[in-house]
C-alpha cells in the first residue's frame, strides 16, 4: 500500500510459502506471479525469478513492480543474488520475514534485506506473542509514516483526522508487553539454543537419513537460520500419511508445511500467473515433513525423535 502497488502491477512471489505472501498482492488488486524455489533452501530461485520478470515484460501487459522474498523455515532468501536483480529491473523488494526474524547472512540480520521487511509474532513463529502481532521494518521515513497511518485507519495528524483509507493493524499493548519480555530471551538464549538443537537433530538423523534416503535441511555457508521449522524431505516412495500416523502413535507430532503450491490455491484461480512448471515446489509439497522443534528441545528429545523416525520408516 505504501508503494502504491495496484491493478496492472505484477508482483513476484515464491510458489512454496504460506498463503499470505501472495494474498497481500491480490489484496491491493495487483497480480501475483508465482515462481519456483530452490530444492535445497526452499527459497525463491533467483534464475527462475529473472526469467519470470523477462516473461512478464515480454508477454503480458502487466508492469513488474515488486518481489516478495520469503525467509522460509527461518532461512534468509538468496539476497546476494536477488537484490541485484531487483536493482537491475527497478523492482521494490519486500522481505516476508514472518519465519525469518533472527536469521542472518554474514552477520546482517533478516528483516533488514527488503526495501520494506515484515515479520509476524504469531505464536508459531520464531518470536511469538500470545495472540496476533507483527512488525514492519524500513529505513525510509516517508514509507514508515505512511505505514503507521495505514495501520491506524489512515490517521493524519491525530486519530480523528483521517486522510486515507487504511485498516486496523495495531499491535495490542498486552502483546507488546509480552514481546518486550520474550525478545530478551530470544536474543540472549533462544537463537543460540535453537541452533544447538538443529545440530543435535542433524547428528541424530545423519545416518538414518542416509539409510532411509531422506534429505536434511541445508544452511548455506555464511547463513544463519532462526529455525522456524525443521523440515526434512522424504523419499518419493515413502507414504507420508502412514508415516505421520505411526509417529503420532509414538507421541511425535509432525506437520506438512506446505501441502499445496500457491498457484493451485483456489483463491488465486484466474487471478495469478504461474511461471514455469513448478517442478520443485510440486515435489516439495509431496515430500516435506516438519519435525517437532524449537529452542527448548533437549538432546534426549532429538534422539527420541530420530529413533521414532527410524522405527516408523522401517515399519512402513
Ligand atoms: C505466518 C506467515 C505470514 C502471516 O503472518 P500473520 O501474522 O498471520 O499475518 C506471512 N508469511 C509467512 C511466510 C508466514 O509464515
JSON list of C-alpha atoms in Angstrom, two decimals, residues 58-281:
[
{"chain": "A", "resi": 58, "resn": "UNK", "atom": "CA", "xyz": [7.70, -9.55, -22.98]},
{"chain": "A", "resi": 59, "resn": "UNK", "atom": "CA", "xyz": [4.45, -11.50, -22.89]},
{"chain": "A", "resi": 60, "resn": "UNK", "atom": "CA", "xyz": [1.97, -9.60, -20.70]},
{"chain": "A", "resi": 61, "resn": "UNK", "atom": "CA", "xyz": [0.50, -6.14, -20.23]},
{"chain": "A", "resi": 62, "resn": "UNK", "atom": "CA", "xyz": [1.45, -6.16, -16.55]},
{"chain": "A", "resi": 63, "resn": "UNK", "atom": "CA", "xyz": [4.12, -3.86, -15.13]},
{"chain": "A", "resi": 64, "resn": "UNK", "atom": "CA", "xyz": [6.71, -5.65, -12.96]},
{"chain": "A", "resi": 65, "resn": "UNK", "atom": "CA", "xyz": [6.62, -3.76, -9.66]},
{"chain": "A", "resi": 66, "resn": "UNK", "atom": "CA", "xyz": [7.94, -5.76, -6.71]},
{"chain": "A", "resi": 67, "resn": "UNK", "atom": "CA", "xyz": [9.40, -9.02, -5.49]},
{"chain": "A", "resi": 68, "resn": "UNK", "atom": "CA", "xyz": [8.25, -10.72, -2.30]},
{"chain": "A", "resi": 69, "resn": "UNK", "atom": "CA", "xyz": [11.01, -12.92, -0.90]},
{"chain": "A", "resi": 70, "resn": "UNK", "atom": "CA", "xyz": [10.17, -15.36, 1.88]},
{"chain": "A", "resi": 71, "resn": "UNK", "atom": "CA", "xyz": [12.72, -16.44, 4.50]},
{"chain": "A", "resi": 72, "resn": "UNK", "atom": "CA", "xyz": [11.12, -19.86, 4.68]},
{"chain": "A", "resi": 73, "resn": "UNK", "atom": "CA", "xyz": [11.52, -22.01, 7.81]},
{"chain": "A", "resi": 74, "resn": "UNK", "atom": "CA", "xyz": [13.88, -19.36, 9.25]},
{"chain": "A", "resi": 75, "resn": "UNK", "atom": "CA", "xyz": [16.48, -19.28, 6.46]},
{"chain": "A", "resi": 76, "resn": "UNK", "atom": "CA", "xyz": [17.02, -15.90, 4.75]},
{"chain": "A", "resi": 77, "resn": "UNK", "atom": "CA", "xyz": [16.35, -15.95, 1.00]},
{"chain": "A", "resi": 78, "resn": "UNK", "atom": "CA", "xyz": [19.19, -15.65, -1.53]},
{"chain": "A", "resi": 79, "resn": "UNK", "atom": "CA", "xyz": [19.59, -11.86, -1.14]},
{"chain": "A", "resi": 80, "resn": "UNK", "atom": "CA", "xyz": [23.12, -11.69, -2.59]},
{"chain": "A", "resi": 81, "resn": "UNK", "atom": "CA", "xyz": [21.57, -12.80, -5.93]},
{"chain": "A", "resi": 82, "resn": "UNK", "atom": "CA", "xyz": [18.06, -11.36, -5.60]},
{"chain": "A", "resi": 83, "resn": "UNK", "atom": "CA", "xyz": [18.89, -7.78, -4.56]},
{"chain": "A", "resi": 84, "resn": "UNK", "atom": "CA", "xyz": [20.92, -7.08, -7.74]},
{"chain": "A", "resi": 85, "resn": "UNK", "atom": "CA", "xyz": [18.04, -8.48, -9.84]},
{"chain": "A", "resi": 86, "resn": "UNK", "atom": "CA", "xyz": [15.61, -6.07, -8.13]},
{"chain": "A", "resi": 87, "resn": "UNK", "atom": "CA", "xyz": [18.00, -3.18, -8.79]},
{"chain": "A", "resi": 88, "resn": "UNK", "atom": "CA", "xyz": [18.52, -4.20, -12.44]},
{"chain": "A", "resi": 89, "resn": "UNK", "atom": "CA", "xyz": [14.76, -4.24, -13.16]},
{"chain": "A", "resi": 90, "resn": "UNK", "atom": "CA", "xyz": [13.81, -1.37, -10.80]},
{"chain": "A", "resi": 91, "resn": "UNK", "atom": "CA", "xyz": [11.63, -3.53, -8.56]},
{"chain": "A", "resi": 92, "resn": "UNK", "atom": "CA", "xyz": [10.79, -2.97, -4.91]},
{"chain": "A", "resi": 93, "resn": "UNK", "atom": "CA", "xyz": [11.93, -5.77, -2.60]},
{"chain": "A", "resi": 94, "resn": "UNK", "atom": "CA", "xyz": [9.53, -6.83, 0.14]},
{"chain": "A", "resi": 95, "resn": "UNK", "atom": "CA", "xyz": [11.09, -9.30, 2.57]},
{"chain": "A", "resi": 96, "resn": "UNK", "atom": "CA", "xyz": [8.46, -11.58, 4.12]},
{"chain": "A", "resi": 97, "resn": "UNK", "atom": "CA", "xyz": [10.38, -12.38, 7.29]},
{"chain": "A", "resi": 98, "resn": "UNK", "atom": "CA", "xyz": [7.40, -13.90, 9.13]},
{"chain": "A", "resi": 99, "resn": "UNK", "atom": "CA", "xyz": [9.51, -17.03, 9.70]},
{"chain": "A", "resi": 100, "resn": "UNK", "atom": "CA", "xyz": [12.91, -15.43, 9.28]},
{"chain": "A", "resi": 101, "resn": "UNK", "atom": "CA", "xyz": [13.19, -12.98, 12.19]},
{"chain": "A", "resi": 102, "resn": "UNK", "atom": "CA", "xyz": [16.50, -13.73, 13.92]},
{"chain": "A", "resi": 103, "resn": "UNK", "atom": "CA", "xyz": [18.23, -15.28, 10.89]},
{"chain": "A", "resi": 104, "resn": "UNK", "atom": "CA", "xyz": [21.19, -13.63, 9.17]},
{"chain": "A", "resi": 105, "resn": "UNK", "atom": "CA", "xyz": [23.62, -13.61, 6.24]},
{"chain": "A", "resi": 106, "resn": "UNK", "atom": "CA", "xyz": [27.23, -12.84, 7.17]},
{"chain": "A", "resi": 107, "resn": "UNK", "atom": "CA", "xyz": [26.04, -11.07, 10.31]},
{"chain": "A", "resi": 108, "resn": "UNK", "atom": "CA", "xyz": [23.40, -8.97, 8.51]},
{"chain": "A", "resi": 109, "resn": "UNK", "atom": "CA", "xyz": [20.05, -9.61, 10.17]},
{"chain": "A", "resi": 110, "resn": "UNK", "atom": "CA", "xyz": [16.88, -10.85, 8.49]},
{"chain": "A", "resi": 111, "resn": "UNK", "atom": "CA", "xyz": [14.21, -8.16, 8.13]},
{"chain": "A", "resi": 112, "resn": "UNK", "atom": "CA", "xyz": [16.92, -5.71, 7.01]},
{"chain": "A", "resi": 113, "resn": "UNK", "atom": "CA", "xyz": [17.19, -7.08, 3.45]},
{"chain": "A", "resi": 114, "resn": "UNK", "atom": "CA", "xyz": [13.97, -5.73, 1.97]},
{"chain": "A", "resi": 115, "resn": "UNK", "atom": "CA", "xyz": [13.29, -2.11, 0.99]},
{"chain": "A", "resi": 116, "resn": "UNK", "atom": "CA", "xyz": [10.49, -2.91, 3.40]},
{"chain": "A", "resi": 117, "resn": "UNK", "atom": "CA", "xyz": [10.51, -6.08, 5.52]},
{"chain": "A", "resi": 118, "resn": "UNK", "atom": "CA", "xyz": [7.78, -7.63, 7.61]},
{"chain": "A", "resi": 119, "resn": "UNK", "atom": "CA", "xyz": [7.61, -10.20, 10.36]},
{"chain": "A", "resi": 120, "resn": "UNK", "atom": "CA", "xyz": [4.90, -11.99, 12.32]},
{"chain": "A", "resi": 121, "resn": "UNK", "atom": "CA", "xyz": [4.68, -12.59, 16.06]},
{"chain": "A", "resi": 122, "resn": "UNK", "atom": "CA", "xyz": [2.02, -15.31, 15.69]},
{"chain": "A", "resi": 123, "resn": "UNK", "atom": "CA", "xyz": [2.79, -17.95, 18.37]},
{"chain": "A", "resi": 124, "resn": "UNK", "atom": "CA", "xyz": [4.18, -20.47, 15.84]},
{"chain": "A", "resi": 125, "resn": "UNK", "atom": "CA", "xyz": [6.89, -18.07, 14.62]},
{"chain": "A", "resi": 126, "resn": "UNK", "atom": "CA", "xyz": [10.47, -17.78, 15.93]},
{"chain": "A", "resi": 127, "resn": "UNK", "atom": "CA", "xyz": [9.46, -14.88, 18.21]},
{"chain": "A", "resi": 128, "resn": "UNK", "atom": "CA", "xyz": [5.82, -15.41, 19.12]},
{"chain": "A", "resi": 129, "resn": "UNK", "atom": "CA", "xyz": [3.47, -13.37, 21.26]},
{"chain": "A", "resi": 130, "resn": "UNK", "atom": "CA", "xyz": [0.33, -14.89, 22.84]},
{"chain": "A", "resi": 131, "resn": "UNK", "atom": "CA", "xyz": [-2.02, -13.92, 20.03]},
{"chain": "A", "resi": 132, "resn": "UNK", "atom": "CA", "xyz": [-1.61, -11.97, 16.83]},
{"chain": "A", "resi": 133, "resn": "UNK", "atom": "CA", "xyz": [1.10, -9.41, 16.21]},
{"chain": "A", "resi": 134, "resn": "UNK", "atom": "CA", "xyz": [3.72, -8.33, 13.71]},
{"chain": "A", "resi": 135, "resn": "UNK", "atom": "CA", "xyz": [6.17, -5.64, 12.72]},
{"chain": "A", "resi": 136, "resn": "UNK", "atom": "CA", "xyz": [7.27, -3.72, 9.64]},
{"chain": "A", "resi": 137, "resn": "UNK", "atom": "CA", "xyz": [10.87, -2.60, 9.06]},
{"chain": "A", "resi": 138, "resn": "UNK", "atom": "CA", "xyz": [12.20, 0.10, 6.74]},
{"chain": "A", "resi": 139, "resn": "UNK", "atom": "CA", "xyz": [14.93, 2.74, 6.62]},
{"chain": "A", "resi": 140, "resn": "UNK", "atom": "CA", "xyz": [12.67, 5.08, 4.64]},
{"chain": "A", "resi": 141, "resn": "UNK", "atom": "CA", "xyz": [10.97, 7.68, 6.87]},
{"chain": "A", "resi": 142, "resn": "UNK", "atom": "CA", "xyz": [8.26, 8.54, 4.35]},
{"chain": "A", "resi": 143, "resn": "UNK", "atom": "CA", "xyz": [7.20, 4.90, 3.93]},
{"chain": "A", "resi": 144, "resn": "UNK", "atom": "CA", "xyz": [7.34, 4.46, 7.72]},
{"chain": "A", "resi": 145, "resn": "UNK", "atom": "CA", "xyz": [4.96, 7.40, 8.22]},
{"chain": "A", "resi": 146, "resn": "UNK", "atom": "CA", "xyz": [2.61, 6.04, 5.56]},
{"chain": "A", "resi": 147, "resn": "UNK", "atom": "CA", "xyz": [2.63, 2.56, 7.10]},
{"chain": "A", "resi": 148, "resn": "UNK", "atom": "CA", "xyz": [1.89, 3.95, 10.58]},
{"chain": "A", "resi": 149, "resn": "UNK", "atom": "CA", "xyz": [-1.04, 5.82, 9.08]},
{"chain": "A", "resi": 150, "resn": "UNK", "atom": "CA", "xyz": [-2.39, 2.81, 7.12]},
{"chain": "A", "resi": 151, "resn": "UNK", "atom": "CA", "xyz": [-2.11, 0.66, 10.26]},
{"chain": "A", "resi": 152, "resn": "UNK", "atom": "CA", "xyz": [-4.32, 3.05, 12.25]},
{"chain": "A", "resi": 153, "resn": "UNK", "atom": "CA", "xyz": [-7.27, 3.62, 9.90]},
{"chain": "A", "resi": 154, "resn": "UNK", "atom": "CA", "xyz": [-5.46, 6.16, 7.74]},
{"chain": "A", "resi": 155, "resn": "UNK", "atom": "CA", "xyz": [-4.91, 8.62, 10.54]},
{"chain": "A", "resi": 156, "resn": "UNK", "atom": "CA", "xyz": [-3.43, 12.04, 9.81]},
{"chain": "A", "resi": 157, "resn": "UNK", "atom": "CA", "xyz": [-2.22, 14.45, 12.46]},
{"chain": "A", "resi": 158, "resn": "UNK", "atom": "CA", "xyz": [-4.30, 12.58, 15.06]},
{"chain": "A", "resi": 159, "resn": "UNK", "atom": "CA", "xyz": [-6.73, 9.64, 15.43]},
{"chain": "A", "resi": 160, "resn": "UNK", "atom": "CA", "xyz": [-9.82, 11.58, 14.34]},
{"chain": "A", "resi": 161, "resn": "UNK", "atom": "CA", "xyz": [-8.18, 13.25, 11.37]},
{"chain": "A", "resi": 162, "resn": "UNK", "atom": "CA", "xyz": [-8.39, 10.52, 8.72]},
{"chain": "A", "resi": 163, "resn": "UNK", "atom": "CA", "xyz": [-6.59, 11.34, 5.47]},
{"chain": "A", "resi": 164, "resn": "UNK", "atom": "CA", "xyz": [-6.56, 7.98, 3.64]},
{"chain": "A", "resi": 165, "resn": "UNK", "atom": "CA", "xyz": [-8.28, 4.60, 3.68]},
{"chain": "A", "resi": 166, "resn": "UNK", "atom": "CA", "xyz": [-6.35, 2.29, 5.97]},
{"chain": "A", "resi": 167, "resn": "UNK", "atom": "CA", "xyz": [-7.12, -0.62, 8.26]},
{"chain": "A", "resi": 168, "resn": "UNK", "atom": "CA", "xyz": [-6.78, -1.81, 11.82]},
{"chain": "A", "resi": 169, "resn": "UNK", "atom": "CA", "xyz": [-3.31, -3.30, 12.08]},
{"chain": "A", "resi": 170, "resn": "UNK", "atom": "CA", "xyz": [-2.39, -2.11, 15.54]},
{"chain": "A", "resi": 171, "resn": "UNK", "atom": "CA", "xyz": [-0.31, -4.20, 17.94]},
{"chain": "A", "resi": 172, "resn": "UNK", "atom": "CA", "xyz": [-2.21, -4.73, 21.21]},
{"chain": "A", "resi": 173, "resn": "UNK", "atom": "CA", "xyz": [-0.44, -3.27, 24.23]},
{"chain": "A", "resi": 174, "resn": "UNK", "atom": "CA", "xyz": [-0.73, -6.63, 26.02]},
{"chain": "A", "resi": 175, "resn": "UNK", "atom": "CA", "xyz": [1.08, -8.38, 23.15]},
{"chain": "A", "resi": 176, "resn": "UNK", "atom": "CA", "xyz": [3.73, -5.66, 23.08]},
{"chain": "A", "resi": 177, "resn": "UNK", "atom": "CA", "xyz": [4.31, -6.17, 26.80]},
{"chain": "A", "resi": 178, "resn": "UNK", "atom": "CA", "xyz": [4.76, -9.94, 26.29]},
{"chain": "A", "resi": 179, "resn": "UNK", "atom": "CA", "xyz": [7.09, -9.36, 23.34]},
{"chain": "A", "resi": 180, "resn": "UNK", "atom": "CA", "xyz": [9.26, -6.98, 25.36]},
{"chain": "A", "resi": 181, "resn": "UNK", "atom": "CA", "xyz": [9.99, -9.76, 27.83]},
{"chain": "A", "resi": 182, "resn": "UNK", "atom": "CA", "xyz": [10.26, -12.59, 25.28]},
{"chain": "A", "resi": 183, "resn": "UNK", "atom": "CA", "xyz": [12.53, -10.56, 22.99]},
{"chain": "A", "resi": 184, "resn": "UNK", "atom": "CA", "xyz": [15.24, -10.57, 25.65]},
{"chain": "A", "resi": 185, "resn": "UNK", "atom": "CA", "xyz": [15.19, -14.38, 25.89]},
{"chain": "A", "resi": 186, "resn": "UNK", "atom": "CA", "xyz": [15.04, -14.58, 22.11]},
{"chain": "A", "resi": 187, "resn": "UNK", "atom": "CA", "xyz": [18.27, -12.59, 21.79]},
{"chain": "A", "resi": 188, "resn": "UNK", "atom": "CA", "xyz": [20.08, -13.89, 24.89]},
{"chain": "A", "resi": 189, "resn": "UNK", "atom": "CA", "xyz": [19.09, -17.57, 24.84]},
{"chain": "A", "resi": 190, "resn": "UNK", "atom": "CA", "xyz": [16.72, -18.89, 22.19]},
{"chain": "A", "resi": 191, "resn": "UNK", "atom": "CA", "xyz": [18.53, -18.12, 18.91]},
{"chain": "A", "resi": 192, "resn": "UNK", "atom": "CA", "xyz": [21.66, -19.92, 20.09]},
{"chain": "A", "resi": 193, "resn": "UNK", "atom": "CA", "xyz": [19.65, -22.72, 21.73]},
{"chain": "A", "resi": 194, "resn": "UNK", "atom": "CA", "xyz": [17.62, -23.44, 18.61]},
{"chain": "A", "resi": 195, "resn": "UNK", "atom": "CA", "xyz": [20.79, -23.61, 16.52]},
{"chain": "A", "resi": 196, "resn": "UNK", "atom": "CA", "xyz": [22.22, -26.09, 19.03]},
{"chain": "A", "resi": 197, "resn": "UNK", "atom": "CA", "xyz": [19.04, -28.16, 18.81]},
{"chain": "A", "resi": 198, "resn": "UNK", "atom": "CA", "xyz": [19.40, -28.17, 15.00]},
{"chain": "A", "resi": 199, "resn": "UNK", "atom": "CA", "xyz": [22.90, -29.63, 15.40]},
{"chain": "A", "resi": 200, "resn": "UNK", "atom": "CA", "xyz": [21.55, -32.37, 17.73]},
{"chain": "A", "resi": 201, "resn": "UNK", "atom": "CA", "xyz": [18.91, -33.23, 15.13]},
{"chain": "A", "resi": 202, "resn": "UNK", "atom": "CA", "xyz": [21.50, -33.24, 12.33]},
{"chain": "A", "resi": 203, "resn": "UNK", "atom": "CA", "xyz": [23.79, -35.56, 14.33]},
{"chain": "A", "resi": 204, "resn": "UNK", "atom": "CA", "xyz": [20.96, -37.87, 15.41]},
{"chain": "A", "resi": 205, "resn": "UNK", "atom": "CA", "xyz": [19.45, -38.03, 11.92]},
{"chain": "A", "resi": 206, "resn": "UNK", "atom": "CA", "xyz": [22.52, -38.10, 9.64]},
{"chain": "A", "resi": 207, "resn": "UNK", "atom": "CA", "xyz": [22.91, -41.90, 9.46]},
{"chain": "A", "resi": 208, "resn": "UNK", "atom": "CA", "xyz": [19.17, -42.59, 9.31]},
{"chain": "A", "resi": 209, "resn": "UNK", "atom": "CA", "xyz": [18.80, -40.05, 6.51]},
{"chain": "A", "resi": 210, "resn": "UNK", "atom": "CA", "xyz": [21.50, -41.87, 4.56]},
{"chain": "A", "resi": 211, "resn": "UNK", "atom": "CA", "xyz": [19.95, -45.32, 5.16]},
{"chain": "A", "resi": 212, "resn": "UNK", "atom": "CA", "xyz": [16.37, -44.31, 4.52]},
{"chain": "A", "resi": 213, "resn": "UNK", "atom": "CA", "xyz": [17.05, -41.79, 1.75]},
{"chain": "A", "resi": 214, "resn": "UNK", "atom": "CA", "xyz": [15.63, -38.60, 3.21]},
{"chain": "A", "resi": 215, "resn": "UNK", "atom": "CA", "xyz": [17.16, -35.13, 3.00]},
{"chain": "A", "resi": 216, "resn": "UNK", "atom": "CA", "xyz": [18.05, -32.91, 5.97]},
{"chain": "A", "resi": 217, "resn": "UNK", "atom": "CA", "xyz": [17.75, -29.11, 5.89]},
{"chain": "A", "resi": 218, "resn": "UNK", "atom": "CA", "xyz": [20.79, -27.31, 4.48]},
{"chain": "A", "resi": 219, "resn": "UNK", "atom": "CA", "xyz": [22.10, -23.94, 5.69]},
{"chain": "A", "resi": 220, "resn": "UNK", "atom": "CA", "xyz": [24.38, -22.31, 3.08]},
{"chain": "A", "resi": 221, "resn": "UNK", "atom": "CA", "xyz": [27.83, -21.01, 4.12]},
{"chain": "A", "resi": 222, "resn": "UNK", "atom": "CA", "xyz": [27.59, -17.66, 5.91]},
{"chain": "A", "resi": 223, "resn": "UNK", "atom": "CA", "xyz": [23.84, -18.03, 6.59]},
{"chain": "A", "resi": 224, "resn": "UNK", "atom": "CA", "xyz": [22.17, -18.46, 9.98]},
{"chain": "A", "resi": 225, "resn": "UNK", "atom": "CA", "xyz": [18.60, -19.74, 10.33]},
{"chain": "A", "resi": 226, "resn": "UNK", "atom": "CA", "xyz": [16.19, -18.84, 13.10]},
{"chain": "A", "resi": 227, "resn": "UNK", "atom": "CA", "xyz": [14.72, -22.33, 12.55]},
{"chain": "A", "resi": 228, "resn": "UNK", "atom": "CA", "xyz": [11.02, -21.56, 12.40]},
{"chain": "A", "resi": 229, "resn": "UNK", "atom": "CA", "xyz": [10.70, -25.22, 11.29]},
{"chain": "A", "resi": 230, "resn": "UNK", "atom": "CA", "xyz": [12.95, -28.26, 10.98]},
{"chain": "A", "resi": 231, "resn": "UNK", "atom": "CA", "xyz": [11.85, -29.70, 7.65]},
{"chain": "A", "resi": 232, "resn": "UNK", "atom": "CA", "xyz": [13.07, -32.91, 6.05]},
{"chain": "A", "resi": 233, "resn": "UNK", "atom": "CA", "xyz": [12.34, -34.23, 2.55]},
{"chain": "A", "resi": 234, "resn": "UNK", "atom": "CA", "xyz": [11.13, -37.83, 2.50]},
{"chain": "A", "resi": 235, "resn": "UNK", "atom": "CA", "xyz": [11.98, -40.27, -0.28]},
{"chain": "A", "resi": 236, "resn": "UNK", "atom": "CA", "xyz": [9.45, -40.25, -3.14]},
{"chain": "A", "resi": 237, "resn": "UNK", "atom": "CA", "xyz": [8.31, -43.78, -2.37]},
{"chain": "A", "resi": 238, "resn": "UNK", "atom": "CA", "xyz": [7.52, -43.02, 1.28]},
{"chain": "A", "resi": 239, "resn": "UNK", "atom": "CA", "xyz": [3.84, -42.94, 2.29]},
{"chain": "A", "resi": 240, "resn": "UNK", "atom": "CA", "xyz": [3.85, -39.68, 4.25]},
{"chain": "A", "resi": 241, "resn": "UNK", "atom": "CA", "xyz": [0.34, -40.05, 5.70]},
{"chain": "A", "resi": 242, "resn": "UNK", "atom": "CA", "xyz": [1.18, -43.51, 7.05]},
{"chain": "A", "resi": 243, "resn": "UNK", "atom": "CA", "xyz": [4.48, -42.24, 8.45]},
{"chain": "A", "resi": 244, "resn": "UNK", "atom": "CA", "xyz": [2.74, -39.36, 10.21]},
{"chain": "A", "resi": 245, "resn": "UNK", "atom": "CA", "xyz": [0.22, -41.69, 11.86]},
{"chain": "A", "resi": 246, "resn": "UNK", "atom": "CA", "xyz": [2.98, -44.09, 13.02]},
{"chain": "A", "resi": 247, "resn": "UNK", "atom": "CA", "xyz": [4.81, -41.13, 14.55]},
{"chain": "A", "resi": 248, "resn": "UNK", "atom": "CA", "xyz": [1.59, -39.84, 16.09]},
{"chain": "A", "resi": 249, "resn": "UNK", "atom": "CA", "xyz": [1.09, -43.24, 17.78]},
{"chain": "A", "resi": 250, "resn": "UNK", "atom": "CA", "xyz": [4.54, -42.76, 19.32]},
{"chain": "A", "resi": 251, "resn": "UNK", "atom": "CA", "xyz": [3.56, -39.31, 20.56]},
{"chain": "A", "resi": 252, "resn": "UNK", "atom": "CA", "xyz": [5.58, -37.40, 17.94]},
{"chain": "A", "resi": 253, "resn": "UNK", "atom": "CA", "xyz": [3.54, -34.67, 16.23]},
{"chain": "A", "resi": 254, "resn": "UNK", "atom": "CA", "xyz": [4.58, -33.63, 12.71]},
{"chain": "A", "resi": 255, "resn": "UNK", "atom": "CA", "xyz": [3.25, -31.11, 10.20]},
{"chain": "A", "resi": 256, "resn": "UNK", "atom": "CA", "xyz": [3.27, -30.66, 6.43]},
{"chain": "A", "resi": 257, "resn": "UNK", "atom": "CA", "xyz": [4.36, -27.15, 5.51]},
{"chain": "A", "resi": 258, "resn": "UNK", "atom": "CA", "xyz": [3.05, -26.84, 2.80]},
{"chain": "A", "resi": 259, "resn": "UNK", "atom": "CA", "xyz": [0.80, -29.39, 1.08]},
{"chain": "A", "resi": 260, "resn": "UNK", "atom": "CA", "xyz": [-0.25, -27.21, -1.88]},
{"chain": "A", "resi": 261, "resn": "UNK", "atom": "CA", "xyz": [1.60, -24.91, -4.32]},
{"chain": "A", "resi": 262, "resn": "UNK", "atom": "CA", "xyz": [0.34, -21.32, -4.22]},
{"chain": "A", "resi": 263, "resn": "UNK", "atom": "CA", "xyz": [-0.63, -21.30, -7.90]},
{"chain": "A", "resi": 264, "resn": "UNK", "atom": "CA", "xyz": [-3.05, -24.17, -7.17]},
{"chain": "A", "resi": 265, "resn": "UNK", "atom": "CA", "xyz": [-4.86, -22.37, -4.34]},
{"chain": "A", "resi": 266, "resn": "UNK", "atom": "CA", "xyz": [-8.47, -21.75, -5.27]},
{"chain": "A", "resi": 267, "resn": "UNK", "atom": "CA", "xyz": [-8.35, -18.15, -4.04]},
{"chain": "A", "resi": 268, "resn": "UNK", "atom": "CA", "xyz": [-5.82, -17.29, -6.77]},
{"chain": "A", "resi": 269, "resn": "UNK", "atom": "CA", "xyz": [-7.73, -19.06, -9.56]},
{"chain": "A", "resi": 270, "resn": "UNK", "atom": "CA", "xyz": [-7.81, -16.86, -12.67]},
{"chain": "A", "resi": 271, "resn": "UNK", "atom": "CA", "xyz": [-6.06, -14.14, -10.71]},
{"chain": "A", "resi": 272, "resn": "UNK", "atom": "CA", "xyz": [-2.41, -15.14, -10.84]},
{"chain": "A", "resi": 273, "resn": "UNK", "atom": "CA", "xyz": [0.34, -16.19, -13.22]},
{"chain": "A", "resi": 274, "resn": "UNK", "atom": "CA", "xyz": [2.27, -19.40, -12.63]},
{"chain": "A", "resi": 275, "resn": "UNK", "atom": "CA", "xyz": [5.68, -19.12, -14.28]},
{"chain": "A", "resi": 276, "resn": "UNK", "atom": "CA", "xyz": [7.16, -22.41, -15.49]},
{"chain": "A", "resi": 277, "resn": "UNK", "atom": "CA", "xyz": [6.26, -25.92, -14.43]},
{"chain": "A", "resi": 278, "resn": "UNK", "atom": "CA", "xyz": [6.93, -25.52, -10.66]},
{"chain": "A", "resi": 279, "resn": "UNK", "atom": "CA", "xyz": [8.59, -28.94, -10.65]},
{"chain": "A", "resi": 280, "resn": "UNK", "atom": "CA", "xyz": [10.46, -28.28, -7.38]},
{"chain": "A", "resi": 281, "resn": "UNK", "atom": "CA", "xyz": [7.51, -26.81, -5.49]}
]
